[in-house]
mmCIF file with all atom_site columns, C-alpha atoms in Angstrom:
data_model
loop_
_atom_site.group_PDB
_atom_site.id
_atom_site.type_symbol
_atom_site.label_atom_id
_atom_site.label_alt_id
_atom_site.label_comp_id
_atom_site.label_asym_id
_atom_site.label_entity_id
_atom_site.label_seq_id
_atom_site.pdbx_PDB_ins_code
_atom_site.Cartn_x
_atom_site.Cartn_y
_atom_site.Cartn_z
_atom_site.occupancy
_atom_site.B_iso_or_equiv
_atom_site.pdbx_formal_charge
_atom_site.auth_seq_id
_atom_site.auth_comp_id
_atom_site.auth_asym_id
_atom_site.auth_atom_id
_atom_site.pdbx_PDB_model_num
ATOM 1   C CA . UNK A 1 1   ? -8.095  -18.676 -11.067 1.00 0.00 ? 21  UNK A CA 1
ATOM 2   C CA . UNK A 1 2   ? -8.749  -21.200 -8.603  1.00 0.00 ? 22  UNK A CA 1
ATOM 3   C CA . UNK A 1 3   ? -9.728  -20.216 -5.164  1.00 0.00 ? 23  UNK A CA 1
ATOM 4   C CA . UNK A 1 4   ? -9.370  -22.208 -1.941  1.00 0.00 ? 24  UNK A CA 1
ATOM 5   C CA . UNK A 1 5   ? -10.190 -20.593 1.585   1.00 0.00 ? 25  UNK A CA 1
ATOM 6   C CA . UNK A 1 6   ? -8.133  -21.538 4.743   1.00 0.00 ? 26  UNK A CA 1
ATOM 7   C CA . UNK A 1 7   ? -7.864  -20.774 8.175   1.00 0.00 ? 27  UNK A CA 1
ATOM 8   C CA . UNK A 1 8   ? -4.537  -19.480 9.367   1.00 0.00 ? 28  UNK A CA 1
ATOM 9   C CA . UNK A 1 9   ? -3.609  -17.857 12.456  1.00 0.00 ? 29  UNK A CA 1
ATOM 10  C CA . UNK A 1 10  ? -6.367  -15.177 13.555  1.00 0.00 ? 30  UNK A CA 1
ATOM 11  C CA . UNK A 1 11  ? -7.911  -14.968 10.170  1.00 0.00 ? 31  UNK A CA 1
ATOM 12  C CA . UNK A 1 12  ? -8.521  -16.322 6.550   1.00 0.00 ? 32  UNK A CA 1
ATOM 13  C CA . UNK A 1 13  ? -6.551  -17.292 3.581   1.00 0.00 ? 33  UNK A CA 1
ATOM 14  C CA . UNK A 1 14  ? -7.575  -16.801 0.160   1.00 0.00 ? 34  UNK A CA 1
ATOM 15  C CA . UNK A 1 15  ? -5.635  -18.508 -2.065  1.00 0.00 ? 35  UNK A CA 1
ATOM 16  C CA . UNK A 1 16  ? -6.148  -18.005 -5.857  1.00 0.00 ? 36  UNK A CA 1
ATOM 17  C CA . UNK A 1 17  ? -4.213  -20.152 -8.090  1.00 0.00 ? 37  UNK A CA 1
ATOM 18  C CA . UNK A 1 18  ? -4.041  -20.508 -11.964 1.00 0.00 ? 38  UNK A CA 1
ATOM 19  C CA . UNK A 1 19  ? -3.683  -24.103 -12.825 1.00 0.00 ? 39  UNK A CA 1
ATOM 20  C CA . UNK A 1 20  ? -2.324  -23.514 -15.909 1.00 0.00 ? 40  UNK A CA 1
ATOM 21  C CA . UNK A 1 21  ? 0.330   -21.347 -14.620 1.00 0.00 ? 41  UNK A CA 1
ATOM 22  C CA . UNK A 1 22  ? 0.431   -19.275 -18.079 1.00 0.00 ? 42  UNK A CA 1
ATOM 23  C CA . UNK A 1 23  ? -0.928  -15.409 -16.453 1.00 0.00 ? 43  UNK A CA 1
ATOM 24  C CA . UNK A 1 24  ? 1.159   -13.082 -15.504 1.00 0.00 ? 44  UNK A CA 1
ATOM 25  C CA . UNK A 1 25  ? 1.037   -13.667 -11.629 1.00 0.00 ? 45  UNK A CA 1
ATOM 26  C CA . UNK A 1 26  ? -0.232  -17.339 -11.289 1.00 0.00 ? 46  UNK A CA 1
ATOM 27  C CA . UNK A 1 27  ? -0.417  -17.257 -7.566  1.00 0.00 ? 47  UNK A CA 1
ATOM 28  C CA . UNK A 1 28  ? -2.235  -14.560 -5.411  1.00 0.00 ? 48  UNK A CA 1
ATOM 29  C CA . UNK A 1 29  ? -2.679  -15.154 -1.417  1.00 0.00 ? 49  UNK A CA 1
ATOM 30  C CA . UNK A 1 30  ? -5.066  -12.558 0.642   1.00 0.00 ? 50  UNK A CA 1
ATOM 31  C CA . UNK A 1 31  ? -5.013  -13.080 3.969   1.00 0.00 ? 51  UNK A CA 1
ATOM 32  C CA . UNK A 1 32  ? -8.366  -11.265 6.151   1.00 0.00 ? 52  UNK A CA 1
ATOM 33  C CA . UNK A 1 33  ? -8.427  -11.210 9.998   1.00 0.00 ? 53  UNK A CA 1
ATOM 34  C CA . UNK A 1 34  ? -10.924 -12.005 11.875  1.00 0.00 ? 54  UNK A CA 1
ATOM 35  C CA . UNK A 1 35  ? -12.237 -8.631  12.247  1.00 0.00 ? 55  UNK A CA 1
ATOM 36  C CA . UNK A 1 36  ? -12.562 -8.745  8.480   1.00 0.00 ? 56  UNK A CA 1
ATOM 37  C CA . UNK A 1 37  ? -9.639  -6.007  7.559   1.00 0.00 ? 57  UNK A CA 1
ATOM 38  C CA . UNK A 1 38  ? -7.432  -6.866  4.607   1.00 0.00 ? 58  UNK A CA 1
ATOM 39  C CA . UNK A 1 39  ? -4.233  -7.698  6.727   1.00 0.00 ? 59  UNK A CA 1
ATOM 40  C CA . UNK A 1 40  ? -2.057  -8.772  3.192   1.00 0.00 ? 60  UNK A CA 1
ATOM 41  C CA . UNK A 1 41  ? -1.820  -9.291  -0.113  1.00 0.00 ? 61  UNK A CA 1
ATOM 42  C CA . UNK A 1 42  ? 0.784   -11.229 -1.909  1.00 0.00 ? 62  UNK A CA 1
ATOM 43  C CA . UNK A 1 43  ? 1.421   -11.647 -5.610  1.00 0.00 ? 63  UNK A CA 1
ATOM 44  C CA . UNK A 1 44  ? 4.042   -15.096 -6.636  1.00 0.00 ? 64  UNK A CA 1
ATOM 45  C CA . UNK A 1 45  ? 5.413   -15.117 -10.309 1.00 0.00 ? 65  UNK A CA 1
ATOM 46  C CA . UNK A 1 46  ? 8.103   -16.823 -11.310 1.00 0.00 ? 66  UNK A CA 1
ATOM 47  C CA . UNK A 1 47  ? 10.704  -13.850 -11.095 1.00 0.00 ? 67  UNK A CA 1
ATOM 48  C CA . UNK A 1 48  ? 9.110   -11.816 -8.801  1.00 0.00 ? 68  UNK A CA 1
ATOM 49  C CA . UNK A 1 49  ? 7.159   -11.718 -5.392  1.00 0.00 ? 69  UNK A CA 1
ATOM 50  C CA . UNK A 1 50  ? 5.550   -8.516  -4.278  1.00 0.00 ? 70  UNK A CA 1
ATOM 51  C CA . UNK A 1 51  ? 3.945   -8.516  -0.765  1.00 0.00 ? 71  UNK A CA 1
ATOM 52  C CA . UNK A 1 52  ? 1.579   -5.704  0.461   1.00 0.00 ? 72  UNK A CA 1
ATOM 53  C CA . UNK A 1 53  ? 1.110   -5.227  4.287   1.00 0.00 ? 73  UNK A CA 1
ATOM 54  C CA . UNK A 1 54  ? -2.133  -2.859  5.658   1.00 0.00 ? 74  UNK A CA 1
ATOM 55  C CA . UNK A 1 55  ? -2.135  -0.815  9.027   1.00 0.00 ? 75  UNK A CA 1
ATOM 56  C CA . UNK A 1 56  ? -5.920  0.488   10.282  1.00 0.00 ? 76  UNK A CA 1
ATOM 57  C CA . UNK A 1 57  ? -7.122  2.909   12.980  1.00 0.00 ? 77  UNK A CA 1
ATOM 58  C CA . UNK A 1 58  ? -9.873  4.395   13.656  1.00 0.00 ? 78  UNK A CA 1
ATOM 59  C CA . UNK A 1 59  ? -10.954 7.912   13.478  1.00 0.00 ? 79  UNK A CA 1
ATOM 60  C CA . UNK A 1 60  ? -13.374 9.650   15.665  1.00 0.00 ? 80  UNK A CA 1
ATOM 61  C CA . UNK A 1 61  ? -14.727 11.474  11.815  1.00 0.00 ? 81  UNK A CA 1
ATOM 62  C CA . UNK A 1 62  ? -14.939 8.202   10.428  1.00 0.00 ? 82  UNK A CA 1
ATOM 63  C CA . UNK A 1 63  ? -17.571 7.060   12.907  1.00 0.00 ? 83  UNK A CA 1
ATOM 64  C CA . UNK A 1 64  ? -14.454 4.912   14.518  1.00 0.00 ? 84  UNK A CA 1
ATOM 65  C CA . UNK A 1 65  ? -14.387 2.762   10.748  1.00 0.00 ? 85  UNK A CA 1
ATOM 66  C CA . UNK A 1 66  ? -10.811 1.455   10.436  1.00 0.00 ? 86  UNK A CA 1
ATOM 67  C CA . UNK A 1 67  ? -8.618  3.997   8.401   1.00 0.00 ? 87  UNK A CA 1
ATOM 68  C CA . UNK A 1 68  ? -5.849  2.963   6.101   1.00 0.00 ? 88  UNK A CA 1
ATOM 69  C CA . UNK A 1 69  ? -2.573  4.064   8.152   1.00 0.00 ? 89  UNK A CA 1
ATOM 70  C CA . UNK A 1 70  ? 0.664   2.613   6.201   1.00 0.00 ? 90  UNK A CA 1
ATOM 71  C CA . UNK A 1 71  ? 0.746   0.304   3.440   1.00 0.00 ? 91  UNK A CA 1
ATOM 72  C CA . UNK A 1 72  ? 4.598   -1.494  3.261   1.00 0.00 ? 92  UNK A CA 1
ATOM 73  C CA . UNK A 1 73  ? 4.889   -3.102  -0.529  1.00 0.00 ? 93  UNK A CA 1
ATOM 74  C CA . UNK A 1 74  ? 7.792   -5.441  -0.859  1.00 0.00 ? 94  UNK A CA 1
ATOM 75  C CA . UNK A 1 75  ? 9.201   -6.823  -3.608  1.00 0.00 ? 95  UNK A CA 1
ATOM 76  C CA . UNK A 1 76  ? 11.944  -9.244  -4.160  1.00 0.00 ? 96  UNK A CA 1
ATOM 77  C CA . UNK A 1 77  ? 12.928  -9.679  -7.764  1.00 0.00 ? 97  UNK A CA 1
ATOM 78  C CA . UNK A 1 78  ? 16.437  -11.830 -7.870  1.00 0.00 ? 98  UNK A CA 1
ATOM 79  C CA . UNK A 1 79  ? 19.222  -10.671 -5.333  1.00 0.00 ? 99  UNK A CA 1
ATOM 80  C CA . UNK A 1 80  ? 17.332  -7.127  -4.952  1.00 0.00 ? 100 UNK A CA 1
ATOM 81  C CA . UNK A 1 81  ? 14.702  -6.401  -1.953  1.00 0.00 ? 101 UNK A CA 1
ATOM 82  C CA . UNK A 1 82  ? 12.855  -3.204  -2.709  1.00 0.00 ? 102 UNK A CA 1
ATOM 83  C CA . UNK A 1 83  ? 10.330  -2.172  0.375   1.00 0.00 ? 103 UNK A CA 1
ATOM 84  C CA . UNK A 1 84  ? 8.342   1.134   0.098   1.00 0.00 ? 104 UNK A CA 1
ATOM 85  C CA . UNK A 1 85  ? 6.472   2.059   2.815   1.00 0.00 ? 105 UNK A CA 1
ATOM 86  C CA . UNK A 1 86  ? 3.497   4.795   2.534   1.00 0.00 ? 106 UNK A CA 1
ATOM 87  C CA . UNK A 1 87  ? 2.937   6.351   5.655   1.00 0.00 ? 107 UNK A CA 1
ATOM 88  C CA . UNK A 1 88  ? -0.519  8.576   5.736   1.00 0.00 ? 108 UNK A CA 1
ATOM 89  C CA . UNK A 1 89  ? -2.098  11.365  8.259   1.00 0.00 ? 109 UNK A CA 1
ATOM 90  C CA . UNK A 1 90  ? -5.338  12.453  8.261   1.00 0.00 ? 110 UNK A CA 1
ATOM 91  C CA . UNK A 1 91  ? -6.862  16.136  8.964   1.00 0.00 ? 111 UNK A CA 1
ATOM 92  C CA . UNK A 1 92  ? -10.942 16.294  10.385  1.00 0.00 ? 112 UNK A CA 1
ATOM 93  C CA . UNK A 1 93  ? -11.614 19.336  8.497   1.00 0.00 ? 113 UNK A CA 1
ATOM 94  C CA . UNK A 1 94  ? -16.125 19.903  9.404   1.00 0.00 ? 114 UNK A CA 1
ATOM 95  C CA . UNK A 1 95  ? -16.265 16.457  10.343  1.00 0.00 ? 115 UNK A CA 1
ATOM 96  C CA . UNK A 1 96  ? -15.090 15.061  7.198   1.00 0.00 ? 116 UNK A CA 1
ATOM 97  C CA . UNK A 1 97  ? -11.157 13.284  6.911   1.00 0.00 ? 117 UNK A CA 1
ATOM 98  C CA . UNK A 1 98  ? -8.699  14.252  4.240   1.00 0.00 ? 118 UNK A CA 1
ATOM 99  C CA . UNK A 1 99  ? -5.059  13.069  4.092   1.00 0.00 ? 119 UNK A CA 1
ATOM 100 C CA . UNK A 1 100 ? -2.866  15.649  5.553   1.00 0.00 ? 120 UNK A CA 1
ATOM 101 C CA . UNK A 1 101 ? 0.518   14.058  5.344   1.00 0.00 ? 121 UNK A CA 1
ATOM 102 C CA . UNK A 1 102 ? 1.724   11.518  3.366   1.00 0.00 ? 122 UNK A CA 1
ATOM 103 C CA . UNK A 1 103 ? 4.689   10.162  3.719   1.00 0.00 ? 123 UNK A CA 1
ATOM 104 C CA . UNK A 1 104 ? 6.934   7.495   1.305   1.00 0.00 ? 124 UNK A CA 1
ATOM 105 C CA . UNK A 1 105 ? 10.012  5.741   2.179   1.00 0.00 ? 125 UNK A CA 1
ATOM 106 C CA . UNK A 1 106 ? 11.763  3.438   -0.327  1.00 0.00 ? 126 UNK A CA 1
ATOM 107 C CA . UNK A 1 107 ? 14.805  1.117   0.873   1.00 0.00 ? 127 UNK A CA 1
ATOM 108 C CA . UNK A 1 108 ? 16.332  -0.875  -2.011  1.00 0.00 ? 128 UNK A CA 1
ATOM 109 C CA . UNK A 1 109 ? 18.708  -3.802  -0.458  1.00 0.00 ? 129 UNK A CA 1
ATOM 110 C CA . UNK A 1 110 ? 20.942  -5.869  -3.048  1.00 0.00 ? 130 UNK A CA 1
ATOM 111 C CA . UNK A 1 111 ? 23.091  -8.366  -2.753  1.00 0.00 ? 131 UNK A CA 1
ATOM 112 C CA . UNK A 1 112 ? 26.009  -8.684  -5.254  1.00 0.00 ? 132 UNK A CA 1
ATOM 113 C CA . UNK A 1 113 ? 27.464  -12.291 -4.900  1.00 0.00 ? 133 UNK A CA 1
ATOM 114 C CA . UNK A 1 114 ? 31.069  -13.425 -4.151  1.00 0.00 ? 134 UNK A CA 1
ATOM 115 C CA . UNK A 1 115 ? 33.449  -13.987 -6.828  1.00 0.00 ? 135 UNK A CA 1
ATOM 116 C CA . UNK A 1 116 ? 36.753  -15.879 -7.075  1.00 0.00 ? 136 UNK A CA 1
ATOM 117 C CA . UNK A 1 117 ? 38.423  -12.301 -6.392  1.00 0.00 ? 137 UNK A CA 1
ATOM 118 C CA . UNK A 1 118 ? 35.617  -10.378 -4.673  1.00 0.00 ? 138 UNK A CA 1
ATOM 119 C CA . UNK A 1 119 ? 33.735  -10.759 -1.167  1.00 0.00 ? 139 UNK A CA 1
ATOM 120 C CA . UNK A 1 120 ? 30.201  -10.734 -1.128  1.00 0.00 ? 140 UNK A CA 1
ATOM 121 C CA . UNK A 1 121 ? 28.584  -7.125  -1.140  1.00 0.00 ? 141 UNK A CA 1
ATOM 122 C CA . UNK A 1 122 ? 25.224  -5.653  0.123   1.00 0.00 ? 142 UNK A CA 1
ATOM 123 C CA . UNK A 1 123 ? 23.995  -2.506  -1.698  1.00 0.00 ? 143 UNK A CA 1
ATOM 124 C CA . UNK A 1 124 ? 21.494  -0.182  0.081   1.00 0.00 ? 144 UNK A CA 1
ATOM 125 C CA . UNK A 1 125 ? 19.756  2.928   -1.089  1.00 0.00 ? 145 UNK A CA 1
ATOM 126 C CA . UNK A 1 126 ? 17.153  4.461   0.195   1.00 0.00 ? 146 UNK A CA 1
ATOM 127 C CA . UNK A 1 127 ? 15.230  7.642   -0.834  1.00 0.00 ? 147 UNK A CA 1
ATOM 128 C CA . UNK A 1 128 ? 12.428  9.280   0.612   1.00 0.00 ? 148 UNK A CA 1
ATOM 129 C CA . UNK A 1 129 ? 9.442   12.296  0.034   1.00 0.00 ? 149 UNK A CA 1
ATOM 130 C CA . UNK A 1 130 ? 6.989   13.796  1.957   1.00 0.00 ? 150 UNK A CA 1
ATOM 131 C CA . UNK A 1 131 ? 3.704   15.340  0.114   1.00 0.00 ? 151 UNK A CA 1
ATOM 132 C CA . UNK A 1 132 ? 1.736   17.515  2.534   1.00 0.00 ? 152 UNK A CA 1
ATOM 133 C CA . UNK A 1 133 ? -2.174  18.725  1.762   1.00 0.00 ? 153 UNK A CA 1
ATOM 134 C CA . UNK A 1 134 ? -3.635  21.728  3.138   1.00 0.00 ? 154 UNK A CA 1
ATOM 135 C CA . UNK A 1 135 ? -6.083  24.857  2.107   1.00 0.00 ? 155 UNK A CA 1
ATOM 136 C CA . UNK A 1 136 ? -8.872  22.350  1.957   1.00 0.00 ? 156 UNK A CA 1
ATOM 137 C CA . UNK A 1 137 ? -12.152 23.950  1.621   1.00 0.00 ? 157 UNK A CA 1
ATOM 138 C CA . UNK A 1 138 ? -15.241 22.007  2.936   1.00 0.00 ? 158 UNK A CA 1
ATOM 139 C CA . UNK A 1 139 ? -18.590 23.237  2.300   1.00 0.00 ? 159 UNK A CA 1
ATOM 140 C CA . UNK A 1 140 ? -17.747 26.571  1.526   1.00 0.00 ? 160 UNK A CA 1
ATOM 141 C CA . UNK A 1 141 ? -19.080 27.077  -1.818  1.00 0.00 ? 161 UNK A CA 1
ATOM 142 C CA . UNK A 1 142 ? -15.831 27.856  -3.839  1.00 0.00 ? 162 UNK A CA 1
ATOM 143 C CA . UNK A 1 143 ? -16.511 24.663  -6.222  1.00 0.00 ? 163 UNK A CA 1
ATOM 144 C CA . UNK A 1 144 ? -20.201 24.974  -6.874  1.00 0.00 ? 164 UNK A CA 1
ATOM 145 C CA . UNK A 1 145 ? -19.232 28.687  -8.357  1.00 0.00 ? 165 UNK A CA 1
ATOM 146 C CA . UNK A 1 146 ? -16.595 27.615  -10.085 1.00 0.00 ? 166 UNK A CA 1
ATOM 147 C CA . UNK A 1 147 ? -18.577 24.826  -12.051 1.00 0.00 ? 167 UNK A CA 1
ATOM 148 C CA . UNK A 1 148 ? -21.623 27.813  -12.788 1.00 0.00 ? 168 UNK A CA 1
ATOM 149 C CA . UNK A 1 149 ? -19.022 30.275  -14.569 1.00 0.00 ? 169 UNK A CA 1
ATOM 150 C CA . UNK A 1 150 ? -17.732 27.109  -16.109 1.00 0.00 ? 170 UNK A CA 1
ATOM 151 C CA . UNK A 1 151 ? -20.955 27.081  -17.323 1.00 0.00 ? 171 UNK A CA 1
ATOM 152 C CA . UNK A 1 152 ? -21.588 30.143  -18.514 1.00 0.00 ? 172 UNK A CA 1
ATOM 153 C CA . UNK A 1 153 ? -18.644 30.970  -20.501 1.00 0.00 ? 173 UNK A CA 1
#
């Protein structure tokens, strides 16, 4: 890849480009805010484009570091749009954060062109699931004795 570095809005562009256009994505762009948090990342190939956008906060247990909040990935392939969004909470369990929620949303939008006989038609689907985390234990010993009468068998 080539890369070339640009200014653009309230941050940087990284643009990496294969000249010979023969690898599987030939076109990546990264673009960094000024604050230095990965704001996007977006893939170009020929048949596809697939664009990932990053939320941050942050936490009072991560020192108030930025903390991944949502990641939408979208990804246009022909007449179909297909945007996910991941969607994540966080527990402060002794100090330390753990996901406590996580939650993933897909919407797949389609557009079947107009025939002769037929008007055009949008498709939409969209599923979703939610994956929740608890019973974390922190400190309290449970792994350390597991591992020893691992060990001993």
């Amino acid at each position: 890849y080539n890369l070339k570095s640009e200014t653009k809005g309230d941050g940087k562009l990284i643009r990496a480009i294969d000249p010979t256009y023969t690898m599987a994505t030939p076109e990546v762009d990264i673009i960094i805010n000024k604050a230095g948090e990965l704001k996007s990342v977006e893939s170009k190939s020929a048949m596809s484009l697939v664009k990932s956008d990053f939320s941050y906060s942050p936490k009072s247990w991560s020192n108030n570091k930025l903390v991944l909040d949502k990641m939408v990935q979208s990804s246009r392939q022909g007449s179909t749009l297909l945007t996910t969004t991941n969607a994540l909470e966080y527990i402060n369990i002794n100090g330390i954060g753990f996901p406590s929620k996580i939650t993933v949303k897909s919407v797949s939008e389609t557009v079947v062109p107009a025939t002769p006989k037929t008007k055009e038609k949008k498709l939409r689907n969209e599923t979703g699931t939610i994956v929740r985390f608890s019973k974390y234990e922190v400190n309290s010993g449970k792994a350390q004795r597991f591992i020893v009468d691992g060990l001993k068998r």
